[in-house]
Coordinates of C-alpha atoms and ligand atoms in Angstrom, one line a residue:
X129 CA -27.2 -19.0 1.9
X130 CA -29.5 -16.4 0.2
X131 CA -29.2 -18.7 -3.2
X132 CA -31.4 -21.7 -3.7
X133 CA -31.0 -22.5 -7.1
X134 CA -27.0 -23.1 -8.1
X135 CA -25.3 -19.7 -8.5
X136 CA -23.5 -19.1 -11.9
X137 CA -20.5 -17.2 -9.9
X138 CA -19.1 -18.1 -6.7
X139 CA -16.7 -15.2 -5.4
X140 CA -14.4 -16.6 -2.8
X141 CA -13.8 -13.4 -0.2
X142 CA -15.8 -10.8 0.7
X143 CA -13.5 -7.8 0.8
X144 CA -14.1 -4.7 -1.2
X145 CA -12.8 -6.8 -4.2
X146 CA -15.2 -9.6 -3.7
X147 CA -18.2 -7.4 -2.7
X148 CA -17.3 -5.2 -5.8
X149 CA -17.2 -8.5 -8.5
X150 CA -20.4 -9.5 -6.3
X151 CA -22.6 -6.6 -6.9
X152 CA -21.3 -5.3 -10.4
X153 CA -22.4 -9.2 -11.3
X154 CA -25.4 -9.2 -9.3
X155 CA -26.8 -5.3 -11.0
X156 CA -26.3 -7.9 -14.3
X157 CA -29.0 -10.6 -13.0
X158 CA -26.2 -13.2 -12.4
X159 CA -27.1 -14.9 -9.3
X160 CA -23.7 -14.8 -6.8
X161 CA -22.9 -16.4 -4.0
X162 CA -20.1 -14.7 -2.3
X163 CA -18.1 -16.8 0.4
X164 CA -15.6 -15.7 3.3
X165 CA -14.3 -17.8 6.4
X166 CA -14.4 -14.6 8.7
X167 CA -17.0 -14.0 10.8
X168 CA -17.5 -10.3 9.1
X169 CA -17.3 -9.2 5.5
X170 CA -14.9 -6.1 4.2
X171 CA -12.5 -5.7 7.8
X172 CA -9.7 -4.5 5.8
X173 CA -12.3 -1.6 4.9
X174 CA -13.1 -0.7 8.4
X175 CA -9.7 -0.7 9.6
X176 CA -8.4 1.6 6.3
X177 CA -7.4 4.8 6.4
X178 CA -7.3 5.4 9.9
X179 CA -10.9 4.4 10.9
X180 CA -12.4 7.1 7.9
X181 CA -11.2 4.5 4.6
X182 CA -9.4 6.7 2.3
X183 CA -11.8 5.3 -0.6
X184 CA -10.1 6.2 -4.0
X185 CA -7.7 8.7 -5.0
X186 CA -8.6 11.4 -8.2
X187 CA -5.4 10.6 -9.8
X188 CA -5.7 6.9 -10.0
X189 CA -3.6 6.4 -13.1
X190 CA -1.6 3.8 -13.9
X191 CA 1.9 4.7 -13.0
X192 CA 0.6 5.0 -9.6
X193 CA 0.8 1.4 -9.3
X194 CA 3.4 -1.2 -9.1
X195 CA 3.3 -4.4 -11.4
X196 CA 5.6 -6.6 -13.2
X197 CA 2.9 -5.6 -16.2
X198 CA 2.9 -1.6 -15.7
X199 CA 0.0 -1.9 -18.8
X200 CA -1.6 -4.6 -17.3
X201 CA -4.1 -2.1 -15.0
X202 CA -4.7 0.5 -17.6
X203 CA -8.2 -1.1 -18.6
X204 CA -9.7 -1.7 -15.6
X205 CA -9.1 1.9 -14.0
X206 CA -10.3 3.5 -17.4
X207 CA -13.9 1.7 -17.3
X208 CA -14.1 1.7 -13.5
X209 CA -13.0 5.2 -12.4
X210 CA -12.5 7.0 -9.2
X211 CA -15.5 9.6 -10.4
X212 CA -17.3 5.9 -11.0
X213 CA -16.9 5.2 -7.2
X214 CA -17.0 8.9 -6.1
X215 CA -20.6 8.9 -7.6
X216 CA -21.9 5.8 -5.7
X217 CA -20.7 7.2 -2.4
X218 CA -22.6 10.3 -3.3
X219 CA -25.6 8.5 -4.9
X220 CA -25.7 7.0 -0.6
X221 CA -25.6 10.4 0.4
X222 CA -21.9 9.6 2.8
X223 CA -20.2 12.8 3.2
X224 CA -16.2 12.6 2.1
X225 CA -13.5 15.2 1.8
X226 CA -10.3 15.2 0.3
X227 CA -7.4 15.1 2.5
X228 CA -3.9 15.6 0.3
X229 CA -2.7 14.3 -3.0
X230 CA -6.2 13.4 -4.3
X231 CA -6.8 11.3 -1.4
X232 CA -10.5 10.9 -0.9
X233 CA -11.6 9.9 3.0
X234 CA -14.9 9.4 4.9
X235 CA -16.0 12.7 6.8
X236 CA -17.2 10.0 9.3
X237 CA -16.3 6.3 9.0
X238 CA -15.1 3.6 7.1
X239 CA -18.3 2.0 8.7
X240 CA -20.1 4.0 5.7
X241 CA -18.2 2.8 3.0
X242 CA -19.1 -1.0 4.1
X243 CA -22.7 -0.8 4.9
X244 CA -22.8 1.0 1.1
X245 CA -21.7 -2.0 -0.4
X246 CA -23.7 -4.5 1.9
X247 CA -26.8 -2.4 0.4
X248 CA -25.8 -2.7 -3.1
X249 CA -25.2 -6.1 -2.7
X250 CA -28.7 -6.7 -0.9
X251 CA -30.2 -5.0 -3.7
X252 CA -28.4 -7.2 -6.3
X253 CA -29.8 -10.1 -4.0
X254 CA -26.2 -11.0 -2.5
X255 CA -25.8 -11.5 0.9
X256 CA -22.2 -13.1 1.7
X257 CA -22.2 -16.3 3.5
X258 CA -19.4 -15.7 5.8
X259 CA -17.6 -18.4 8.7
X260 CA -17.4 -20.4 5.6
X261 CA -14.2 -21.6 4.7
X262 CA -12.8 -23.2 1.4
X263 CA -11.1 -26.5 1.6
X264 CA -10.8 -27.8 -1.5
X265 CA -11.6 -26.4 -5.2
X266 CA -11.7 -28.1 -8.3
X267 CA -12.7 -28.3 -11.7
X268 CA -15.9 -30.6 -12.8
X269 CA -18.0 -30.5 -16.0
X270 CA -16.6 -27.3 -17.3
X271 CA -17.4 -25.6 -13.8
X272 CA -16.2 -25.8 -10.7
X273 CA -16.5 -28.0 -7.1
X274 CA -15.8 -25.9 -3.4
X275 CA -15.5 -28.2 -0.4
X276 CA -16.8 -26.0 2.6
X277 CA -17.7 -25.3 5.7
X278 CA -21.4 -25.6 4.6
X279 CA -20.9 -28.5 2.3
X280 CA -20.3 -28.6 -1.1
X281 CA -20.8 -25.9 -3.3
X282 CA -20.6 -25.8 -7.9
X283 CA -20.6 -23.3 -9.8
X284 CA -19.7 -22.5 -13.7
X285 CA -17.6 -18.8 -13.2
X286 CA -15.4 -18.6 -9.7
X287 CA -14.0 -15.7 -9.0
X288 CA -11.0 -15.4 -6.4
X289 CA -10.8 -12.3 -4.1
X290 CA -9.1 -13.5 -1.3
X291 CA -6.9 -10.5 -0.8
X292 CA -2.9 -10.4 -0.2
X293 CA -0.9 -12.0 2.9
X294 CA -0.8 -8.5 4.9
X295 CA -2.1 -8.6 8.5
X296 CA -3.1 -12.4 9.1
X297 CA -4.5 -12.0 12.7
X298 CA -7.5 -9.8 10.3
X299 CA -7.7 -13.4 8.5
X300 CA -5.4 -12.9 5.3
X301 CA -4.2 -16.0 3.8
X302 CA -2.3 -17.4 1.0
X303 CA -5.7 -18.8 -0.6
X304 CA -5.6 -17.4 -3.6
X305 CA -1.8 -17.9 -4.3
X306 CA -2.2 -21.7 -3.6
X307 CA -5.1 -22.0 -6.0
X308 CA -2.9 -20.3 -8.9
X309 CA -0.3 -22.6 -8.1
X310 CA -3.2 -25.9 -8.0
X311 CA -4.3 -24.5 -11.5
X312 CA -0.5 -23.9 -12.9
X313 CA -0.7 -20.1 -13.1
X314 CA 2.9 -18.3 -12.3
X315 CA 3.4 -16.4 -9.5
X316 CA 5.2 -13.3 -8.8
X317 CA 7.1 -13.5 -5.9
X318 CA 5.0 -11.9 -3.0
X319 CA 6.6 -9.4 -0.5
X320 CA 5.3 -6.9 2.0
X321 CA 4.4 -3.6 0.8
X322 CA 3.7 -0.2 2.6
X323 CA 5.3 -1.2 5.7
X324 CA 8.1 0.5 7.9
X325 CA 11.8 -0.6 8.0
X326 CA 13.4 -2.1 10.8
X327 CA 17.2 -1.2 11.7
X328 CA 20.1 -2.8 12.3
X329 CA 21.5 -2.6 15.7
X330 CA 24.3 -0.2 14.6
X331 CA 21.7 1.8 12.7
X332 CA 19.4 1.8 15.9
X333 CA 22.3 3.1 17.9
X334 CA 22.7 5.8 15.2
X335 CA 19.4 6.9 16.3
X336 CA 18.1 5.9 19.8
X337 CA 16.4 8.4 21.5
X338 CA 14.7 9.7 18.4
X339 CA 11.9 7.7 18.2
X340 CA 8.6 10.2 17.4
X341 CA 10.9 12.8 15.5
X342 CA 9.3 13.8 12.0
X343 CA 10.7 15.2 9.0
X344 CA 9.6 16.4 5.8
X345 CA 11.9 14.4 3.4
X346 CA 12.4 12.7 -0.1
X347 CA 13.0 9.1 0.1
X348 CA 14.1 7.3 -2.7
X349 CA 14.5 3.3 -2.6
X350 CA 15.0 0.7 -5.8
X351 CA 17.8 1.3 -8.2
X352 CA 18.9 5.0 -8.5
X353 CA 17.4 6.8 -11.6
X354 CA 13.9 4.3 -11.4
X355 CA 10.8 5.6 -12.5
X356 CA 8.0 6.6 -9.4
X357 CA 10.6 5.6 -6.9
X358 CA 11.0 8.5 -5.0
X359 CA 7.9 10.3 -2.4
X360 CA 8.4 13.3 -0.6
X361 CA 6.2 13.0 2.1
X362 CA 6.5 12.5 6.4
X363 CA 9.2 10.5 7.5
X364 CA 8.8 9.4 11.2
X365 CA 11.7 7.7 13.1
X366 CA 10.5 5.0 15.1
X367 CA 12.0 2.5 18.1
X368 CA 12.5 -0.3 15.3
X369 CA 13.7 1.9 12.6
X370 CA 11.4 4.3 10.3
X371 CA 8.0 4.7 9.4
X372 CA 5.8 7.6 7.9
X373 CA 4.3 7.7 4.5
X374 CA 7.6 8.5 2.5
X375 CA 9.1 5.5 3.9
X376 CA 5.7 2.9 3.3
X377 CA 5.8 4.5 -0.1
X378 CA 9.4 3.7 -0.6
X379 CA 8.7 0.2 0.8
X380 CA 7.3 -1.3 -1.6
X381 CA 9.7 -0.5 -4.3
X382 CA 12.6 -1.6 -2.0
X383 CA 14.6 -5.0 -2.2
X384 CA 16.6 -6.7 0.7
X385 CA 19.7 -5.8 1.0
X386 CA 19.1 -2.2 -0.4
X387 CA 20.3 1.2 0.4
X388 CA 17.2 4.0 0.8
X389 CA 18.6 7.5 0.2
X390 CA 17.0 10.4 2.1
X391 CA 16.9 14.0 1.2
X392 CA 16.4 15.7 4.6
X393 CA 16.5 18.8 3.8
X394 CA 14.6 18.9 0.1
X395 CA 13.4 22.9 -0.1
X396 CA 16.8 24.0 0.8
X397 CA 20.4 23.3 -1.2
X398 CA 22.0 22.7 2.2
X399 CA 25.8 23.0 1.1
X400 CA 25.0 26.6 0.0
X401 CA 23.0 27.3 3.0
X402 CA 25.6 25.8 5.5
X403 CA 28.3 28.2 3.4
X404 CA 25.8 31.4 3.8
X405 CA 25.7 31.1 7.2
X406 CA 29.3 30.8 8.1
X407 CA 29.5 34.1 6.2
X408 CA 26.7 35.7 8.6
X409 CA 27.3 33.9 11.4
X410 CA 30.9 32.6 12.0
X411 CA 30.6 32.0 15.4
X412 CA 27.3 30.0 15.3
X413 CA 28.3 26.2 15.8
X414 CA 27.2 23.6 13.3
X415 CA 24.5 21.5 15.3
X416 CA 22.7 25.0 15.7
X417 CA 22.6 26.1 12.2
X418 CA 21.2 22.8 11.0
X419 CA 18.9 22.5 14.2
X420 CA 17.8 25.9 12.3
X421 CA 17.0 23.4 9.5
X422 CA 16.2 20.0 10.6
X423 CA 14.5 18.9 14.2
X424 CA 16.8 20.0 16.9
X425 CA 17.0 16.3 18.4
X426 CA 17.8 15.3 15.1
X427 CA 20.3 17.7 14.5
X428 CA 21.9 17.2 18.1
X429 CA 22.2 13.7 17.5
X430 CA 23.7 13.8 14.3
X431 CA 26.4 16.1 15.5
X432 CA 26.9 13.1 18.4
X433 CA 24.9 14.7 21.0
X434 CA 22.1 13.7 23.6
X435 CA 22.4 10.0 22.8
X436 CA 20.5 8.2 25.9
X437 CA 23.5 6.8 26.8
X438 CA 26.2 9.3 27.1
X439 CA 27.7 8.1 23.9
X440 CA 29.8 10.9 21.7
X441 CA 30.8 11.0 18.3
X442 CA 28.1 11.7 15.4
X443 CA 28.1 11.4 11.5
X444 CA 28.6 15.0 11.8
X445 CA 31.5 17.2 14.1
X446 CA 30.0 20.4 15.3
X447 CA 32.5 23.2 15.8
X448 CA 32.2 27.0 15.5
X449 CA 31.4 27.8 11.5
X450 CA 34.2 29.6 10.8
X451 CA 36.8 26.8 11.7
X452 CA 35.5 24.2 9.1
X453 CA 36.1 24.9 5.5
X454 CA 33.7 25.4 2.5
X455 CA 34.7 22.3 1.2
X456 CA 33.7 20.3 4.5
X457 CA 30.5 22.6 5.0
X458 CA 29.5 21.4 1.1
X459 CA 30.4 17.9 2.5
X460 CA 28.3 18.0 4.9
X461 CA 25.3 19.2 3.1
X462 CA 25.7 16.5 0.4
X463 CA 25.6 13.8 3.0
X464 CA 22.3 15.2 4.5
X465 CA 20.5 15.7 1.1
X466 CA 21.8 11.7 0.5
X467 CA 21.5 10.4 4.0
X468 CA 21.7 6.9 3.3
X469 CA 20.3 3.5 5.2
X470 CA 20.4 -0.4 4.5
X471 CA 17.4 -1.3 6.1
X472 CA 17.9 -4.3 8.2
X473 CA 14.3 -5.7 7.0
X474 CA 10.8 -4.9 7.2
X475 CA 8.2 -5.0 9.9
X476 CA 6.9 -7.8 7.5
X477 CA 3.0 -8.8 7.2
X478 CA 1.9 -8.2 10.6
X479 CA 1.9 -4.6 9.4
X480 CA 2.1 -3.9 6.1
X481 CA -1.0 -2.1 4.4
X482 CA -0.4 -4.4 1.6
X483 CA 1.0 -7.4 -0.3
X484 CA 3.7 -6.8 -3.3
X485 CA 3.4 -9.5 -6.2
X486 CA 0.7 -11.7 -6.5
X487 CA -1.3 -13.5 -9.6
X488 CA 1.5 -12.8 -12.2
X489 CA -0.9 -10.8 -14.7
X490 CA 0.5 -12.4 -18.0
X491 CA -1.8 -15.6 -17.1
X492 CA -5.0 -13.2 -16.9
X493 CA -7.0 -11.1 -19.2
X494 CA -6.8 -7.6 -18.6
X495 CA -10.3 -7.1 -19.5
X496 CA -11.8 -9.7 -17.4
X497 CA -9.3 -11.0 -15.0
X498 CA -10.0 -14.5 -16.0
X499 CA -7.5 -16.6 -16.3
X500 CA -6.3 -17.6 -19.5
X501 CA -5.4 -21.4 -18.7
X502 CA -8.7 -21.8 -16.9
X503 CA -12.0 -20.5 -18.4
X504 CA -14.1 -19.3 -15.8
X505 CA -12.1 -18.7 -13.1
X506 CA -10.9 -15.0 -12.2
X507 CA -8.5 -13.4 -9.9
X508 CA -9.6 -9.9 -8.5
X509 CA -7.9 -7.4 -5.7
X510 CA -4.8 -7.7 -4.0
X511 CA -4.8 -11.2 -5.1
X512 CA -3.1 -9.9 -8.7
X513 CA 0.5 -8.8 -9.3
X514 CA -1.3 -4.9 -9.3
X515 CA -0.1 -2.8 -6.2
X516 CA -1.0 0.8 -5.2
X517 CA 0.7 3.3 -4.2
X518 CA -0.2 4.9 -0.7
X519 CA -3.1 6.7 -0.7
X520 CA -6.6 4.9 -1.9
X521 CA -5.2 3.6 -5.1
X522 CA -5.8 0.0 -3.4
X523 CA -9.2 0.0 -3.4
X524 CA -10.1 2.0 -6.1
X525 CA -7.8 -1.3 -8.1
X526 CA -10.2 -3.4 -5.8
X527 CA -13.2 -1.5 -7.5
X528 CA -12.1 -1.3 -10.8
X529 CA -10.7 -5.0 -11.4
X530 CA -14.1 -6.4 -9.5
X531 CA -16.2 -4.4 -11.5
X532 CA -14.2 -5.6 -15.3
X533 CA -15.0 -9.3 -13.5
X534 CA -18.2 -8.3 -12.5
X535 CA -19.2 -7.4 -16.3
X536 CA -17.4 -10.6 -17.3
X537 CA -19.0 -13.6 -15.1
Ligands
FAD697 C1 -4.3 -1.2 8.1 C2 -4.6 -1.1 6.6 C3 -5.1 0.1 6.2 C4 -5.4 0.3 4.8 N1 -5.9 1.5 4.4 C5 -6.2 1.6 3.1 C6 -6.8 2.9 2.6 O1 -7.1 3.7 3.4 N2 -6.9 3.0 1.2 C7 -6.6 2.0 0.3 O2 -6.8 2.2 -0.9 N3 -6.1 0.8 0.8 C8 -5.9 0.6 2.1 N4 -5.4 -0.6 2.5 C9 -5.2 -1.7 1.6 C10 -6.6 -2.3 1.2 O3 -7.3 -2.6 2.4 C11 -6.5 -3.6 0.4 O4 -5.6 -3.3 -0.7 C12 -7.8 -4.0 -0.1 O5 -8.6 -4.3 1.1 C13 -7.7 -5.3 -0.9 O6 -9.0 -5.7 -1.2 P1 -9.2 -7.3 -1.5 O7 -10.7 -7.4 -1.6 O8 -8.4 -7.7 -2.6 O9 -8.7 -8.0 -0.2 P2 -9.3 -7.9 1.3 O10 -10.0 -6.6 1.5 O11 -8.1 -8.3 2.1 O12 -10.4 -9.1 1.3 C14 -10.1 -10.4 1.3 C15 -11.2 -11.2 1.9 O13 -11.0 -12.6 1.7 C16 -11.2 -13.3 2.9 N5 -10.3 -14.5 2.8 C17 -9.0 -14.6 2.9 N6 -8.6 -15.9 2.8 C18 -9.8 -16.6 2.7 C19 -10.0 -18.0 2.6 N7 -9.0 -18.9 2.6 N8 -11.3 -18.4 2.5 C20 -12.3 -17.5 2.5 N9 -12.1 -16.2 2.6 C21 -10.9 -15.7 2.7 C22 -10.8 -12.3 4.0 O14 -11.4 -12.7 5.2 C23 -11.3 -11.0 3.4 O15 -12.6 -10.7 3.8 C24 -5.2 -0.8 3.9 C25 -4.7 -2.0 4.4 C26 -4.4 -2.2 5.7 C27 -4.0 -3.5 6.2

């Protein structure tokens, strides 16, 4: 452990959360002991983003997230920014670009983004103690008392950054919910977020032999008419059911039991073109016209064709254009624009970018994260009931509500 003397913050996780609180405390003179039981800090950071950590994104507002408190985030992103963090990255000279949608990557690697922080944290004298896990926490003499892997450990201010439940073998855990629970805090019910669906069998049948097919779409889960619930991005059909970014967007706004509706065709008022085309083309049979508009395999299959195993009969009949009627053709197109799926499930945790829920925010301060029950300890990250959209908003929450604790410890 780099601290001789008792720290005054102990930050339980060193994720970009953790590091954030750690360094933002440490620029302050706090002295800050930063624990994590893996063997490495920030490995959420390496793997993000596909290897290049999509870092922040310019539009970090506040509808871009979900929470039970939609106002609960609003201070935290307006004193830590996305310029805030864009500036560090540049002040370390590690070359980015922006991808799509404000989405800010590593030219390189991810690997940049987490040896940044290691040398701000050196240089705020942290250096986390890591194959150190927590077994016990409580309070004592207005502070508190960690039982370790190295012993015991006290400190007046902790600070929790233990992350969500998403991808366990990467060593999540429910640490930071069980200590809410131990101190009386309320949770909100956690669920896997930004994950693909799963089908039913009868669904999978629907679309075997499709697996890898892309399409541009709208998807739209949660309760028709809700606010930010609908992303028109990729949609990718998979073996277990769909995936894509539309789809991990829609994810975390969806509930068991739920419908998703997908707009497959969203440039394009189908029904009209379907109509158009009988009128130029008469002879042309359905399946073609919309393999004019959608992938052919998809197209094919939806009109009951080249299902692995022989099987006819599609959502769709494809005949010649000028045998079905105006009224069918419009039918047609209205069932494509609203394609609709139950999702059997999720892919759950082992897959999910992130957890949904968390820390309900009414028992914390929106300018500190501290809890309000218990002075002194705070709840950064993924830990809180504050959950991103797609698309670096995670981390920059990560930076901005680590840097409010950071200030505050
Ligand atoms: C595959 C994948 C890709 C992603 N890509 C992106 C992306 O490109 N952009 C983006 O914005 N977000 C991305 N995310 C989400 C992002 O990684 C998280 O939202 C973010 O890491 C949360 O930060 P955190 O510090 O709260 O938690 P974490 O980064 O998960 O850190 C928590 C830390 O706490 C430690 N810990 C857990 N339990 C204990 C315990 N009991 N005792 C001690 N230590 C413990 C863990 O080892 C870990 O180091 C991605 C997530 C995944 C899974």
């Amino acid at each position: 452990m780099t601290v001789s003397s008792p720290p005054d913050v102990i930050v339980i996780g060193a994720g970009a959360a953790g590091l954030f609180t750690a360094i933002a405390a440490g620029k302050r003179g706090r002295r800050v002991l930063v624990i994590d039981h893996a063997p490495e800090a920030g490995r959420k950071i390496l793997i993000s983003g596909g290897g290049r950590c999509n870092f922040t994104n310019v539009d970090a507002q506040p509808a871009r997230y979900l929470s039970t408190n939609p106002h609960f985030c609003i201070s935290a992103l307006r004193r830590y920014t996305p310029r805030d963090f864009l500036d560090l990255v540049e002040r370390h000279g590690i070359a980015w670009h922006e991808k799509k949608l404000g989405q800010l990557f590593c030219d390189n690697s991810a690997r940049d983004i987490l040896a940044m922080l290691l040398n701000e944290a050196a240089d705020a004298g942290v250096e986390p103690a890591l194959d150190c896990a927590v077994t016990g926490v409580r309070r004592a003499d207005g502070g508190f008392v960690l039982e370790t892997a190295r012993g015991q450990l006290t400190a007046p201010r902790l600070v929790v950054a233990t992350g969500g439940l998403s991808i366990p073998k990467m060593g999540a855990t429910d640490f930071a919910h069980r200590l809410a629970r131990q101190f009386g805090l309320d949770m909100v019910r956690p669920r896997p977020g930004l994950v693909p669906f799963t089908f039913t069998p009868r669904d999978l049948a629907r679309t075997q032999g499709l697996s890898g097919v892309a399409l541009d779409a709208v998807v739209r889960a949660g309760p028709i008419g809700s606010k930010g619930a609908a992303f028109r991005e990729a949609l990718l059909i998979t073996h277990r059911g769909l995936s894509g970014p539309s789809i991990l967007q829609a994810s975390s706004y969806w509930q068991p039991g739920q419908p998703i509706t997908v707009d497959l065709t969203p440039d394009l008022d189908l029904a009209e073109h379907l109509k158009a085309a009988k009128r130029a083309r008469p002879n042309a049979e359905l399946k073609t016209i919309l393999g004019d508009v959608l992938p052919r395999r998809f197209a094919d299959r939806l009109c009951g064709e080249g299902a692995p195993n022989g099987e006819k009969g599609g959502e769709v009949e494809s005949r010649p254009l000028r045998d079905l009627s105006d009224k069918s053709l419009a039918a047609v197109g209205e069932m494509l624009r609203r394609w609709t799926v139950v999702p059997a499930g999720t892919e759950g945790y082992r897959t999910a970018e992130v957890t949904v829920g968390g820390i309900d925010t009414n028992e914390l301060s929106s300018k500190t994260l501290e809890a309000k029950k218990v002075p002194g300890l705070h709840f950064v990250g993924e830990a809180v009931d504050v959950t991103g959209w797609l698309g670096g908003y995670n981390f920059q929450w990560a930076w901005s509500s680590g840097w409010v604790a950071g200030q505050a410890v």
